Amino acid sequence: MKRFLLTLGLVGCAHRAPLPSPSMPLVATSRLEFPQRPRISEPPSPVELPAIESYRLANGLSVLVVPRPGTRGVTMRYAAGQGGVQGLDEQGWSALARRVAQRAVLESPIEVALTCRAAGTLSGSWLELDTRKEDLPSALRVLVDALAPQPIPSEVVGVAVDDQLDELHDELYYQSELARRHAHQILYGDEHPFASSLNGSLSTLKPLTVEGLGEYKALAFAPEHSALVIVGDLDAATLPAQLAQAFAALPASGRKLMGPPKAQAEPSKNVRGLLTAGRTAYVMFSYRAPAQDSADDAPFQLLSLLTGDLSASRLHQALREQGALTYSVDASVAQRRGGATFDIETQVEPESLLKALRVIDVELARLRDQLVSDDELALAKLQARESFAQRLEDDAQLVAMLGQDFTLQGRSFAEAPTDLLRKQLDAFDAVTSEQLRDVARRYLQPAQRAAAVAGPLHKFQFELGRWYEGSIDFFAPKRIADYLE
Amino acid sequence: MRWLTFALCLCLTWTARADEVERFTLPNGLRVVLAPNQHHSRAMLLVRYAVGHRDDPKGYRGLAHLTEHLTFTQLDGLAEMEKLGASEINGITMPDETVYTAYLPRRSLQTALWLEASRMAFQLDRLSERQVANEEEIVVAEWRERRHNSGDDLVGPQIARALYPETHPYHVRGDDPDDVRFTKLPHVQWFAQQHYRPERATVVVVGAFDLEQVRGWTQLYFGAVRATGAAQPRPHEHAPAPLAKHCVLDLPMNYADEVLHAVWLGPARFSDDAMVMRVIERLLDGHSHAPLLQLAQEDPQVATTSFERLELELASEIHVMIEARAPTEAEALVPKLNATLRKVQHGQLNDGVPAAVRSAIELAEREQTRLAARASALAEESTPTLAQLRARLARVTGDDVVRVARKWLDPQRRVLVYLTGRNVDSGRAHVDCEPTP
């Protein structure tokens, strides 16, 4: 037997020629001769906030304008306040309305948009256009035509439904998506929109008629619940008149936005094991997190950075750099109107699952029990500030940021938008390590955790049972048709 | 130290250009490109080494990638950069090159330049076998995620094998976990000595910075890195002619829908034909009435489509993907692909050429406003300037489009990939190639 193994070993290595040894000394440059590491003496420069003009049109549309002469073209986002957070029966409708609107822009006989992107979250939908400076008036007209209440051709609805079902179908093949969905079902209840696909399901899309979709679209993009953010090379002086003329064709709806149904009480079983395709064990930990307008938001955002968002974060260091258990590890806060969810995700070999889960437990316990060091806190603040500054610089990221503020918080921009941005920055600077420990204690207790692990269940079921002493729900693969229903 | 400064003063060659880009070469062979632009508040630092997957020795697939990871380990690099307030910190190993990037506040640029210079100067001298073994597991975990989840490490290598002859540097692509785990500390140290040297590197800084100051820092820190002798020539082949065979690959993937992925070898990057190919891309996929987008919007069997160009040093690739709607099978999409391409090959889209040219120029202009894209373009010496791009694209005619589409998008000279779930349990790939008659 030993000889057989030896032969196999030789065969396995035969294709590898030995590499030359490195020449000595290893480096040609002496460390003594190399310049000393410079010290940073300059204090951080203040973040330059853009000058943002804001006003409301007669139909109630909030307008935010950031002129940037010298850039190439204009980027604009129509951010609508109605997202996927709504009644159980209407799930997937906002995504469908957005698809129809995007198609109307793309199908317009006037080609004004270099690109037209559309997307949505639970808290809003948006259309985003890049256009040329000289095409801006035409682009506004095309946008308004796409949003205005008017009959929608049934073939357009047919294509949109096909696209949506296709996307829904795709979602169900991803370990991450299934793990997230199950973890959020534990947190909010099986049918709650926070735990469902933005694309809805067959049962929520089937009852929707073409006329019903038209009505819903009028609400979804109602100007009084929406904001238009425009950034780029534009003439701010003539813009109000252009906007007033273009948006005269989009009247206010006079209707209220639909809100989310109440979340169900947390079930006692808060760990699930899922049998899915994929050879790794995909781990998802989810917690309810503070909403963006909460005083806990800034400390929680910094806590998220230090938990798993940065390379220097606790989980990145413990799971990846020291443990070599994974390549990717992440922690993130998903904000939506009225709440937020904090997710920690990683994927490991099934055989290493127990070790990985224990590492996560230890690190979260440390965050609850001990104060983070001054260096860690300073790093989190610096990174929060710098990533904020970076987003301000890029046109597309700036329209996303301002649009998101509107859709998440429904801000009327009674305050100057620049002041709001300043407040967000100041809130990061004011966070203390005690506040970080406090939010960790209040939001990240084991009893508040929803955990889902997806992958080859037979390979990690035992490990999962060794980690969690309570009862675990196991899910065999569900037929795709069942999910779609 | 003084001799070094003196030598620098003698040997620097300045080539300031009209578009405010300063290029010079240090005596140790390092190329430096500085492009200040005060419209930005931050700067992008990019360091490019001319080493990539194609330099992996036989039996050591993944050595370039592992070395890239380990240069971060030695520096504690990602975390160190984060302490400087950097974002978009990345290291990426590609077929031809390894590129390190960081987006930085102005005040941190000096320290970031020092960190990158020390990466180059000391390579992997302070690593232990344990650190190498640890990082090998992380690289294997990355491979596993990409192979089993996104599929990148399954599809890419299979296409490369079909597309390039066995002797071509691009024939083998991606990591091999067994090879990665076989690697020892002296292997990566030797590899770093061979390739992480100033004469094979380019440093680019774009964005908000003081030109004089940064020029001084690059001279001080990178100038202190000694050249280690003439770099060994890299394996080289001329840009290949259009593919001389037709292949069908049936690859098992756990996709919801079947996908048809067609790949051609394209014209050499920055060649005249490559300019025409940019226009073809806009004609086929760049506006709402473009045939590929129309296919996705109007054909009930088609879910999505895309057209991508991958421009490498020795060749370029053209990838067209069509995702079917279940239960449509990938094979059924082939006639639709052919019919779409015939439109451009038979001149039916020629009326749209002027608009496509304009769109290609605007796309190039927009790209240049992004710091990362600009830094990447400047790192490559042969990249045309924006003015040159504009002039060359403006010359493209309808006749050019027809000629180039016929020559490079030939249905008899391509690799067709069917990504299906049919053999997903066996994990087997079926490959069938025939020479073009």
Coordinates of N, CA, C and O in Angstrom, one line a residue, chain A residues 88-193:
Chain A
L88 N -48.8 42.6 1.9 CA -48.4 41.2 1.4 C -48.8 40.9 0.0 O -48.2 40.2 -0.7
D89 N -50.0 41.4 -0.3 CA -50.6 41.1 -1.6 C -49.9 41.8 -2.8 O -50.2 41.5 -3.9
E90 N -49.2 42.9 -2.5 CA -48.7 43.7 -3.6 C -47.2 43.5 -3.8 O -46.5 44.2 -4.5
Q91 N -46.6 42.4 -3.2 CA -45.2 42.2 -3.4 C -44.8 42.0 -4.8 O -45.4 41.2 -5.5
G92 N -43.7 42.7 -5.2 CA -43.3 42.5 -6.6 C -43.9 43.6 -7.6 O -43.4 43.7 -8.7
W93 N -44.9 44.3 -7.1 CA -45.5 45.3 -8.0 C -44.6 46.5 -8.2 O -44.5 47.0 -9.4
S94 N -43.8 46.9 -7.2 CA -43.0 48.1 -7.5 C -41.9 47.8 -8.5 O -41.5 48.6 -9.3
A95 N -41.4 46.5 -8.4 CA -40.3 46.1 -9.4 C -40.9 46.1 -10.8 O -40.3 46.5 -11.7
L96 N -42.2 45.7 -10.9 CA -42.8 45.6 -12.2 C -43.0 47.0 -12.7 O -42.8 47.3 -13.9
A97 N -43.5 47.9 -11.9 CA -43.7 49.3 -12.3 C -42.4 49.9 -12.8 O -42.4 50.6 -13.8
R98 N -41.3 49.6 -12.1 CA -40.0 50.2 -12.5 C -39.6 49.6 -13.8 O -39.0 50.3 -14.7
R99 N -39.8 48.3 -14.1 CA -39.4 47.7 -15.3 C -40.2 48.4 -16.5 O -39.6 48.7 -17.6
V100 N -41.5 48.6 -16.3 CA -42.3 49.2 -17.3 C -41.8 50.6 -17.6 O -41.7 51.0 -18.8
A101 N -41.4 51.4 -16.6 CA -41.0 52.8 -16.8 C -39.6 52.8 -17.5 O -39.4 53.6 -18.4
Q102 N -38.8 51.9 -17.1 CA -37.4 51.8 -17.7 C -37.6 51.5 -19.2 O -36.9 52.0 -20.1
R103 N -38.5 50.5 -19.5 CA -38.7 50.1 -20.9 C -39.2 51.3 -21.7 O -38.8 51.5 -22.9
A104 N -40.0 52.1 -21.1 CA -40.6 53.3 -21.8 C -39.4 54.2 -22.2 O -39.4 54.8 -23.3
V105 N -38.5 54.4 -21.3 CA -37.3 55.3 -21.6 C -36.5 54.7 -22.8 O -36.2 55.3 -23.7
L106 N -36.3 53.4 -22.6 CA -35.4 52.7 -23.6 C -36.1 52.7 -25.0 O -35.4 52.8 -26.0
E107 N -37.4 52.6 -25.0 CA -38.1 52.5 -26.3 C -38.5 53.8 -26.9 O -39.0 53.9 -28.0
S108 N -38.1 54.9 -26.2 CA -38.5 56.2 -26.7 C -37.8 56.4 -28.1 O -36.7 56.1 -28.3
P109 N -38.6 57.0 -29.0 CA -38.0 57.2 -30.3 C -36.9 58.3 -30.3 O -36.0 58.3 -31.1
I110 N -36.9 59.1 -29.2 CA -35.8 60.1 -29.1 C -34.7 59.5 -28.2 O -34.9 59.2 -27.1
E111 N -33.6 59.3 -28.8 CA -32.5 58.7 -28.1 C -31.7 59.7 -27.3 O -30.9 60.5 -27.9
V112 N -31.9 59.8 -26.0 CA -31.3 60.9 -25.2 C -30.4 60.3 -24.1 O -29.5 61.0 -23.6
A113 N -30.7 59.1 -23.7 CA -30.0 58.5 -22.6 C -28.8 57.7 -23.1 O -29.0 56.8 -23.9
L114 N -27.6 58.0 -22.6 CA -26.4 57.2 -23.0 C -26.6 55.8 -22.3 O -26.3 54.8 -22.8
T115 N -27.1 55.9 -21.1 CA -27.5 54.7 -20.4 C -28.8 55.0 -19.5 O -29.0 56.1 -19.2
C116 N -29.6 54.0 -19.3 CA -30.7 54.1 -18.4 C -30.7 52.9 -17.5 O -31.0 51.8 -17.9
R117 N -30.4 53.2 -16.2 CA -30.4 52.1 -15.2 C -31.7 52.2 -14.4 O -32.2 53.3 -14.2
A118 N -32.1 51.1 -13.9 CA -33.3 51.1 -13.0 C -33.1 50.0 -12.0 O -32.5 49.0 -12.2
A119 N -33.4 50.3 -10.8 CA -33.3 49.4 -9.7 C -34.2 49.8 -8.6 O -34.9 50.8 -8.6
G120 N -34.3 48.9 -7.6 CA -35.2 49.3 -6.4 C -34.7 48.5 -5.2 O -33.9 47.6 -5.2
T121 N -35.2 49.0 -4.1 CA -35.0 48.3 -2.8 C -36.4 48.3 -2.1 O -37.4 48.7 -2.7
L122 N -36.4 47.8 -0.9 CA -37.6 47.8 -0.1 C -38.1 49.2 0.1 O -39.3 49.4 0.3
S123 N -37.3 50.2 0.0 CA -37.7 51.6 0.4 C -37.8 52.5 -0.8 O -38.0 53.7 -0.6
G124 N -37.6 52.0 -2.0 CA -37.7 53.0 -3.1 C -37.3 52.3 -4.4 O -36.7 51.3 -4.4
S125 N -37.7 53.0 -5.5 CA -37.3 52.5 -6.8 C -36.7 53.7 -7.5 O -37.0 54.9 -7.2
W126 N -35.9 53.5 -8.5 CA -35.3 54.7 -9.2 C -35.0 54.3 -10.7 O -34.7 53.2 -11.0
L127 N -35.1 55.4 -11.4 CA -34.6 55.4 -12.8 C -33.4 56.3 -12.8 O -33.5 57.4 -12.3
E128 N -32.3 55.9 -13.5 CA -31.1 56.8 -13.5 C -30.7 56.9 -15.0 O -30.5 55.9 -15.7
L129 N -30.5 58.1 -15.4 CA -30.1 58.4 -16.8 C -28.8 59.1 -16.9 O -28.6 60.1 -16.1
D130 N -27.9 58.7 -17.8 CA -26.7 59.6 -18.1 C -27.1 60.2 -19.5 O -27.5 59.5 -20.4
T131 N -26.9 61.5 -19.6 CA -27.2 62.1 -20.8 C -26.2 63.2 -21.1 O -25.4 63.6 -20.3
R132 N -26.3 63.8 -22.3 CA -25.4 64.9 -22.7 C -26.1 66.2 -22.2 O -27.3 66.3 -22.1
K133 N -25.2 67.2 -22.0 CA -25.7 68.5 -21.6 C -26.8 69.0 -22.5 O -27.8 69.5 -22.1
E134 N -26.5 69.0 -23.8 CA -27.4 69.6 -24.7 C -28.7 68.8 -24.9 O -29.7 69.2 -25.3
D135 N -28.7 67.5 -24.4 CA -29.9 66.6 -24.5 C -30.7 66.7 -23.3 O -31.8 66.0 -23.2
L136 N -30.3 67.4 -22.3 CA -31.0 67.4 -21.0 C -32.5 67.7 -21.1 O -33.4 67.0 -20.6
P137 N -32.9 68.8 -21.8 CA -34.4 69.1 -21.9 C -35.1 67.9 -22.6 O -36.2 67.6 -22.1
S138 N -34.6 67.3 -23.6 CA -35.3 66.2 -24.2 C -35.3 65.0 -23.3 O -36.3 64.3 -23.2
A139 N -34.2 64.8 -22.6 CA -34.1 63.7 -21.6 C -35.2 63.8 -20.5 O -35.8 62.8 -20.1
L140 N -35.4 65.0 -20.1 CA -36.5 65.3 -19.1 C -37.8 64.9 -19.6 O -38.7 64.3 -18.9
R141 N -38.1 65.3 -20.9 CA -39.4 65.0 -21.5 C -39.6 63.5 -21.6 O -40.6 62.9 -21.3
V142 N -38.5 62.8 -22.0 CA -38.6 61.3 -22.2 C -38.9 60.7 -20.8 O -39.7 59.8 -20.7
L143 N -38.2 61.2 -19.8 CA -38.4 60.7 -18.4 C -39.8 60.8 -18.0 O -40.5 59.9 -17.5
V144 N -40.3 62.1 -18.2 CA -41.7 62.4 -17.7 C -42.7 61.5 -18.5 O -43.6 60.9 -17.9
D145 N -42.5 61.3 -19.8 CA -43.4 60.4 -20.6 C -43.4 59.0 -20.0 O -44.4 58.4 -20.0
A146 N -42.2 58.6 -19.6 CA -42.2 57.2 -19.1 C -42.8 57.1 -17.7 O -43.3 56.0 -17.4
L147 N -42.9 58.2 -17.0 CA -43.5 58.1 -15.6 C -45.0 58.4 -15.6 O -45.7 58.0 -14.7
A148 N -45.4 59.2 -16.5 CA -46.7 59.8 -16.5 C -47.8 58.7 -16.5 O -47.6 57.7 -17.2
P149 N -48.9 58.9 -15.8 CA -50.0 57.9 -15.9 C -50.6 57.9 -17.3 O -51.1 58.9 -17.8
Q150 N -50.5 56.7 -17.9 CA -51.1 56.5 -19.2 C -51.2 55.0 -19.4 O -50.5 54.3 -18.8
P151 N -52.1 54.6 -20.3 CA -52.3 53.2 -20.5 C -51.0 52.5 -20.9 O -50.2 53.0 -21.7
I152 N -50.8 51.3 -20.3 CA -49.5 50.6 -20.6 C -49.9 49.5 -21.6 O -50.8 48.7 -21.4
P153 N -49.2 49.4 -22.8 CA -49.5 48.4 -23.7 C -49.3 47.0 -23.0 O -48.4 46.8 -22.3
S154 N -50.2 46.1 -23.3 CA -50.2 44.8 -22.6 C -48.9 44.0 -23.0 O -48.4 43.2 -22.1
E155 N -48.4 44.2 -24.2 CA -47.2 43.4 -24.5 C -46.0 43.9 -23.7 O -45.1 43.1 -23.4
V156 N -46.0 45.2 -23.3 CA -44.9 45.7 -22.5 C -45.0 45.1 -21.1 O -44.0 44.7 -20.5
V157 N -46.2 44.9 -20.6 CA -46.4 44.3 -19.3 C -46.0 42.8 -19.4 O -45.3 42.3 -18.5
G158 N -46.3 42.2 -20.5 CA -45.9 40.8 -20.7 C -44.4 40.6 -20.6 O -43.9 39.7 -19.9
V159 N -43.7 41.4 -21.3 CA -42.2 41.3 -21.3 C -41.7 41.6 -19.9 O -40.8 40.9 -19.4
A160 N -42.3 42.6 -19.2 CA -41.8 42.9 -17.9 C -42.1 41.8 -16.9 O -41.2 41.5 -16.1
V161 N -43.2 41.1 -17.0 CA -43.5 40.0 -16.1 C -42.5 38.9 -16.4 O -42.0 38.2 -15.5
D162 N -42.3 38.6 -17.7 CA -41.3 37.5 -18.0 C -40.0 37.8 -17.4 O -39.3 36.9 -16.9
D163 N -39.5 39.1 -17.6 CA -38.2 39.4 -17.0 C -38.2 39.2 -15.5 O -37.2 38.7 -14.9
Q164 N -39.3 39.6 -14.9 CA -39.3 39.6 -13.4 C -39.3 38.1 -12.9 O -38.6 37.8 -12.0
L165 N -40.1 37.3 -13.6 CA -40.1 35.9 -13.2 C -38.8 35.2 -13.4 O -38.3 34.4 -12.6
D166 N -38.2 35.6 -14.5 CA -36.8 35.1 -14.8 C -35.8 35.4 -13.7 O -35.0 34.6 -13.3
E167 N -35.9 36.7 -13.3 CA -35.0 37.1 -12.2 C -35.3 36.4 -10.9 O -34.3 36.0 -10.2
L168 N -36.5 36.2 -10.7 CA -36.9 35.5 -9.4 C -36.4 34.1 -9.5 O -35.9 33.6 -8.5
H169 N -36.6 33.5 -10.6 CA -36.1 32.1 -10.8 C -34.6 32.0 -10.6 O -34.1 31.1 -9.9
D170 N -33.8 33.0 -11.1 CA -32.4 33.0 -10.9 C -32.0 33.2 -9.4 O -31.1 32.5 -9.0
E171 N -32.7 34.0 -8.7 CA -32.4 34.2 -7.3 C -32.4 32.9 -6.5 O -31.6 32.8 -5.6
L172 N -33.2 32.0 -6.9 CA -33.3 30.8 -6.1 C -32.2 29.8 -6.3 O -32.2 28.7 -5.7
Y173 N -31.3 30.2 -7.2 CA -30.1 29.3 -7.4 C -28.9 29.7 -6.6 O -27.9 29.1 -6.6
Y174 N -29.0 30.8 -5.9 CA -27.9 31.4 -5.2 C -27.9 31.0 -3.7 O -28.9 31.4 -3.0
Q175 N -26.9 30.4 -3.2 CA -26.8 30.1 -1.8 C -27.0 31.3 -1.0 O -27.8 31.3 0.0
S176 N -26.4 32.4 -1.3 CA -26.4 33.6 -0.5 C -27.9 34.1 -0.4 O -28.3 34.5 0.6
E177 N -28.6 34.1 -1.5 CA -29.9 34.6 -1.6 C -30.9 33.7 -0.7 O -31.7 34.3 0.0
L178 N -30.7 32.4 -0.8 CA -31.5 31.5 0.0 C -31.2 31.7 1.5 O -32.1 31.7 2.3
A179 N -29.9 31.8 1.8 CA -29.6 31.9 3.2 C -30.1 33.2 3.8 O -30.7 33.2 4.9
R180 N -30.0 34.3 3.0 CA -30.5 35.6 3.4 C -32.0 35.5 3.6 O -32.5 36.0 4.7
R181 N -32.7 34.9 2.7 CA -34.1 34.9 2.8 C -34.6 34.1 4.0 O -35.5 34.6 4.7
H182 N -33.9 33.0 4.3 CA -34.3 32.2 5.5 C -34.0 33.0 6.8 O -34.8 32.9 7.7
A183 N -32.8 33.6 6.8 CA -32.4 34.3 8.0 C -33.4 35.5 8.3 O -33.9 35.7 9.4
H184 N -33.8 36.1 7.2 CA -34.8 37.2 7.4 C -36.2 36.7 7.7 O -37.0 37.4 8.4
Q185 N -36.5 35.6 7.2 CA -37.8 35.0 7.6 C -37.9 34.7 9.1 O -38.9 34.9 9.8
I186 N -36.7 34.3 9.7 CA -36.7 34.1 11.1 C -36.9 35.4 11.8 O -37.7 35.5 12.8
L187 N -36.3 36.5 11.3 CA -36.4 37.8 12.0 C -37.8 38.4 11.8 O -38.2 39.1 12.8
Y188 N -38.4 38.3 10.7 CA -39.6 39.1 10.4 C -40.8 38.3 10.1 O -41.9 38.8 10.0
G189 N -40.7 37.0 10.0 CA -41.8 36.2 9.6 C -41.7 35.7 8.2 O -41.2 36.5 7.3
D190 N -42.3 34.6 7.9 CA -42.1 33.9 6.5 C -42.6 34.8 5.4 O -42.0 34.8 4.3
E191 N -43.7 35.5 5.6 CA -44.3 36.2 4.4 C -44.0 37.7 4.4 O -44.4 38.4 3.5
H192 N -43.3 38.1 5.4 CA -43.0 39.6 5.4 C -42.2 40.1 4.3 O -41.2 39.4 3.9
P193 N -42.5 41.3 3.7 CA -41.6 41.7 2.6 C -40.2 41.8 2.9 O -39.3 41.7 2.0

